Short mmCIF file of C-alpha atoms in Angstrom, two decimals:
data_model
loop_
_atom_site.label_atom_id
_atom_site.label_comp_id
_atom_site.label_asym_id
_atom_site.label_seq_id
_atom_site.Cartn_x
_atom_site.Cartn_y
_atom_site.Cartn_z
CA MET A 1 131.40 -115.73 109.47
CA ALA A 2 132.53 -117.03 105.96
CA VAL A 3 134.47 -114.14 105.56
CA SER A 4 136.09 -113.75 108.45
CA ARG A 5 136.63 -117.64 107.52
CA SER A 6 138.14 -116.99 104.14
CA HIS A 7 140.22 -114.17 105.86
CA ALA A 8 142.05 -116.19 108.44
CA LEU A 9 142.37 -119.08 105.64
CA SER A 10 144.04 -116.45 104.07
CA PHE A 11 145.92 -114.97 106.08
CA ALA A 12 147.26 -118.40 107.39
CA LEU A 13 148.33 -118.91 103.69
CA LEU A 14 150.32 -115.46 104.11
CA SER A 15 152.48 -116.49 107.40
CA PHE A 16 153.75 -119.61 105.65
CA PHE A 17 154.63 -118.04 102.84
CA VAL A 18 156.73 -115.42 105.04
CA TRP A 19 157.82 -118.34 106.84
CA THR A 20 158.88 -120.08 104.12
CA VAL A 21 160.86 -118.13 102.33
CA VAL A 22 162.82 -116.26 105.54
CA SER A 23 163.55 -120.15 106.16
CA SER A 24 164.47 -120.56 102.96
CA ASP A 25 168.15 -121.55 102.87
CA PRO A 26 170.50 -118.78 102.06
CA ASP A 27 173.56 -120.27 100.65
CA PRO A 28 174.45 -119.72 97.05
CA LEU A 29 172.78 -120.76 93.78
CA GLN A 30 176.08 -121.79 92.59
CA ASP A 31 178.25 -123.98 92.91
CA PHE A 32 181.42 -121.92 93.57
CA CYS A 33 181.89 -117.97 93.22
CA ILE A 34 186.19 -117.97 93.51
CA GLY A 35 186.13 -114.25 93.79
CA ASP A 36 187.81 -112.38 91.95
CA LEU A 37 190.55 -109.72 94.75
CA ASN A 38 190.52 -106.91 91.32
CA VAL A 39 186.83 -106.21 91.60
CA VAL A 40 185.74 -104.24 95.77
CA PRO A 41 184.12 -106.63 97.60
CA GLY A 42 180.53 -105.62 97.93
CA ILE A 43 178.25 -106.59 101.03
CA ASN A 44 178.28 -110.94 100.36
CA GLY A 45 181.80 -110.64 99.08
CA PHE A 46 183.53 -110.32 95.83
CA PRO A 47 181.85 -110.88 92.28
CA CYS A 48 182.64 -114.65 91.06
CA ARG A 49 185.89 -115.36 88.79
CA ASN A 50 184.95 -117.09 85.50
CA ALA A 51 183.86 -120.65 86.31
CA SER A 52 185.87 -121.42 82.72
CA ALA A 53 188.31 -120.98 84.65
CA VAL A 54 188.59 -122.61 87.66
CA THR A 55 191.05 -124.52 88.31
CA VAL A 56 191.83 -127.55 91.31
CA ASP A 57 194.50 -124.72 93.10
CA ASP A 58 191.48 -122.36 92.98
CA PHE A 59 190.05 -125.11 96.28
CA ILE A 60 193.21 -125.51 97.93
CA TYR A 61 195.29 -123.20 100.51
CA SER A 62 199.14 -123.60 100.97
CA GLY A 63 199.19 -120.58 103.26
CA ILE A 64 198.89 -122.66 107.06
CA VAL A 65 201.13 -125.95 105.59
CA ASN A 66 204.90 -123.09 107.45
CA SER A 67 205.06 -121.56 110.75
CA SER A 68 203.39 -118.43 111.76
CA ASN A 69 206.57 -115.61 112.41
CA THR A 70 206.88 -116.08 116.76
CA THR A 71 209.45 -113.48 117.14
CA ASN A 72 207.78 -111.07 118.86
CA ILE A 73 206.76 -109.36 122.10
CA ASN A 74 204.37 -112.47 122.32
CA SER A 75 206.34 -115.14 121.05
CA SER A 76 203.30 -115.99 119.04
CA GLY A 77 202.32 -115.46 115.44
CA ALA A 78 199.28 -115.77 113.19
CA ILE A 79 198.90 -116.78 109.28
CA PHE A 80 195.53 -116.39 108.74
CA GLY A 81 193.57 -117.93 105.60
CA THR A 82 190.39 -115.16 104.52
CA VAL A 83 188.89 -114.52 101.25
CA LEU A 84 191.61 -111.92 100.75
CA ARG A 85 194.52 -114.81 100.34
CA PHE A 86 191.78 -118.24 100.01
CA PRO A 87 190.10 -117.28 97.48
CA GLY A 88 187.61 -120.73 96.79
CA LEU A 89 186.26 -119.06 100.51
CA ASN A 90 183.90 -116.77 98.43
CA THR A 91 180.41 -116.67 99.48
CA LEU A 92 181.17 -119.66 101.77
CA GLY A 93 181.08 -118.26 105.20
CA LEU A 94 184.55 -119.70 106.05
CA SER A 95 187.82 -118.85 106.73
CA ILE A 96 190.82 -120.48 109.12
CA ALA A 97 193.81 -119.11 110.63
CA ARG A 98 197.56 -121.14 112.24
CA LEU A 99 197.93 -119.75 115.42
CA ASP A 100 202.03 -120.99 117.08
CA PHE A 101 202.85 -120.71 119.88
CA LEU A 102 207.10 -120.01 121.82
CA PRO A 103 206.95 -121.61 125.70
CA GLU A 104 204.75 -119.03 127.72
CA GLY A 105 203.34 -117.56 124.17
CA ILE A 106 200.19 -116.14 124.18
CA ILE A 107 197.94 -113.90 121.61
CA PRO A 108 196.50 -111.10 124.05
CA PRO A 109 192.73 -110.45 124.36
CA HIS A 110 191.09 -109.23 121.02
CA THR A 111 186.93 -110.21 119.44
CA HIS A 112 186.17 -111.22 115.95
CA PRO A 113 183.04 -109.06 115.48
CA ARG A 114 182.00 -110.74 112.05
CA ALA A 115 182.45 -113.93 113.72
CA SER A 116 182.72 -117.02 115.72
CA GLU A 117 185.20 -119.14 116.20
CA MET A 118 186.21 -123.36 116.53
CA VAL A 119 189.91 -123.39 117.96
CA TYR A 120 191.89 -127.19 117.84
CA VAL A 121 194.52 -127.37 119.70
CA GLU A 122 196.97 -129.56 117.30
CA GLU A 123 200.23 -129.56 119.77
CA GLY A 124 201.50 -128.60 123.11
CA THR A 125 199.29 -127.58 125.99
CA VAL A 126 197.73 -124.23 125.95
CA TYR A 127 195.30 -121.76 127.97
CA ALA A 128 192.63 -120.88 126.44
CA ALA A 129 189.40 -118.07 127.48
CA ILE A 130 186.50 -115.88 126.94
CA VAL A 131 184.72 -113.73 128.72
CA THR A 132 180.85 -113.31 128.40
CA ALA A 133 179.42 -109.87 127.74
CA ASP A 134 178.41 -109.64 131.73
CA ASN A 135 181.80 -109.84 132.67
CA ARG A 136 181.96 -113.91 133.62
CA LEU A 137 185.53 -116.26 132.68
CA PHE A 138 185.67 -119.46 131.59
CA ALA A 139 188.94 -120.64 131.15
CA ARG A 140 191.26 -123.92 131.67
CA VAL A 141 193.97 -125.67 130.15
CA MET A 142 193.64 -127.69 126.55
CA ASN A 143 195.66 -130.15 125.99
CA ARG A 144 196.69 -131.42 122.29
CA GLY A 145 193.25 -132.65 120.68
CA GLU A 146 190.33 -130.84 122.79
CA VAL A 147 188.50 -127.82 120.31
CA MET A 148 187.23 -125.37 122.39
CA VAL A 149 184.35 -122.68 120.86
CA ILE A 150 183.64 -119.22 121.11
CA PRO A 151 180.61 -117.21 120.61
CA ARG A 152 181.10 -114.32 117.68
CA GLY A 153 182.23 -111.85 119.05
CA LEU A 154 183.25 -112.06 123.09
CA ILE A 155 187.04 -110.97 124.35
CA HIS A 156 189.16 -114.44 124.46
CA TRP A 157 193.00 -114.95 124.05
CA GLN A 158 194.77 -118.29 123.89
CA MET A 159 198.02 -118.21 125.83
CA ASN A 160 201.13 -121.70 125.72
CA VAL A 161 201.62 -123.16 129.54
CA GLY A 162 203.75 -126.11 128.01
CA ARG A 163 207.10 -126.15 128.16
CA THR A 164 207.28 -126.77 123.93
CA ASN A 165 205.53 -125.40 121.10
CA ALA A 166 202.05 -124.98 120.69
CA LYS A 167 200.43 -124.93 117.69
CA ILE A 168 196.67 -124.13 117.31
CA ILE A 169 193.95 -124.80 114.10
CA ALA A 170 191.29 -122.81 114.28
CA ILE A 171 187.92 -122.64 111.76
CA LEU A 172 185.50 -118.86 111.53
CA ASN A 173 182.84 -118.59 110.00
CA SER A 174 183.23 -116.28 108.15
CA GLN A 175 185.56 -115.60 105.14
CA LEU A 176 186.12 -111.65 106.35
CA PRO A 177 185.53 -112.10 110.47
CA GLY A 178 187.63 -109.42 110.96
CA ILE A 179 189.56 -109.10 114.48
CA GLN A 180 190.09 -106.09 117.37
CA PHE A 181 192.80 -106.93 119.67
CA ILE A 182 191.74 -104.74 122.86
CA ALA A 183 195.38 -103.19 123.64
CA ARG A 184 196.28 -102.58 120.60
CA SER A 185 193.17 -100.98 120.40
CA MET A 186 193.37 -98.21 123.35
CA PHE A 187 196.95 -98.11 123.23
CA GLY A 188 198.00 -97.98 119.53
CA SER A 189 195.47 -96.24 117.50
CA ARG A 190 195.94 -93.02 115.26
CA PRO A 191 194.92 -90.73 116.51
CA GLU A 192 196.51 -91.51 119.86
CA VAL A 193 192.69 -92.43 122.03
CA PRO A 194 193.20 -89.37 124.84
CA ASP A 195 195.17 -90.20 127.70
CA GLU A 196 192.29 -88.81 129.78
CA VAL A 197 189.75 -91.43 128.08
CA LEU A 198 192.91 -93.94 129.50
CA GLU A 199 193.62 -92.76 132.70
CA LYS A 200 189.84 -93.06 133.63
CA THR A 201 189.60 -96.38 132.41
CA PHE A 202 192.91 -98.16 133.17
CA PHE A 203 193.25 -95.96 136.12
CA LEU A 204 196.86 -95.83 134.64
CA GLY A 205 198.82 -92.21 135.46
CA GLU A 206 200.76 -91.00 132.26
CA ARG A 207 203.90 -92.10 132.23
CA SER A 208 202.74 -96.11 132.46
CA ILE A 209 199.46 -94.89 129.50
CA ASN A 210 203.16 -93.41 127.64
CA GLN A 211 205.13 -96.94 128.49
CA VAL A 212 201.91 -98.71 127.61
CA ARG A 213 202.39 -97.23 124.48
CA SER A 214 205.40 -98.10 123.26
CA ASN A 215 204.53 -101.25 123.15
CA PHE A 216 202.46 -100.34 119.45
CA VAL A 217 204.67 -97.51 117.66
#
């Protein structure tokens, strides 16, 4: 019986130790790690630049001060502040984006494979939507000051339904969240997705497929 109790106590202590390790804070062990973009990144980001060479400017990003280019087929534009443009984000698991819309402009359906997202409507009126893995649509018109959360990997979009320009600020929980537009991936990939696949997936004929593809050339 004593041996059994000893084993039970050892197992309990080992379980507590493993739980403690697994539950430990995964954050960096240094105050900051400004990314050295001249070096190939590893699994957790870029190597740190020499801390003695870091200045206050490494913690500030001015890339979203001005509006993005909206002269395109979608009448919308985006400026991303990922670690590739803002090295101060390195190892922090954060990035930012500015989305601009002309009236009727849209950020088409897309996903972020490595991040969840929060979108804040700073200006205008936007129809925002999420489609879940079981094909449920969650959508409504958002007004200035409202925030929507978008779970990682889900298809979503935003469309300006107001009479004036709209602006969204988005925060994502990855320094490099990635973005994949559904239509562009299927109709604008290189090499091309075979026509037969597109015909059977979207129920389109050859002429319609070529017409859609022409928008992504």
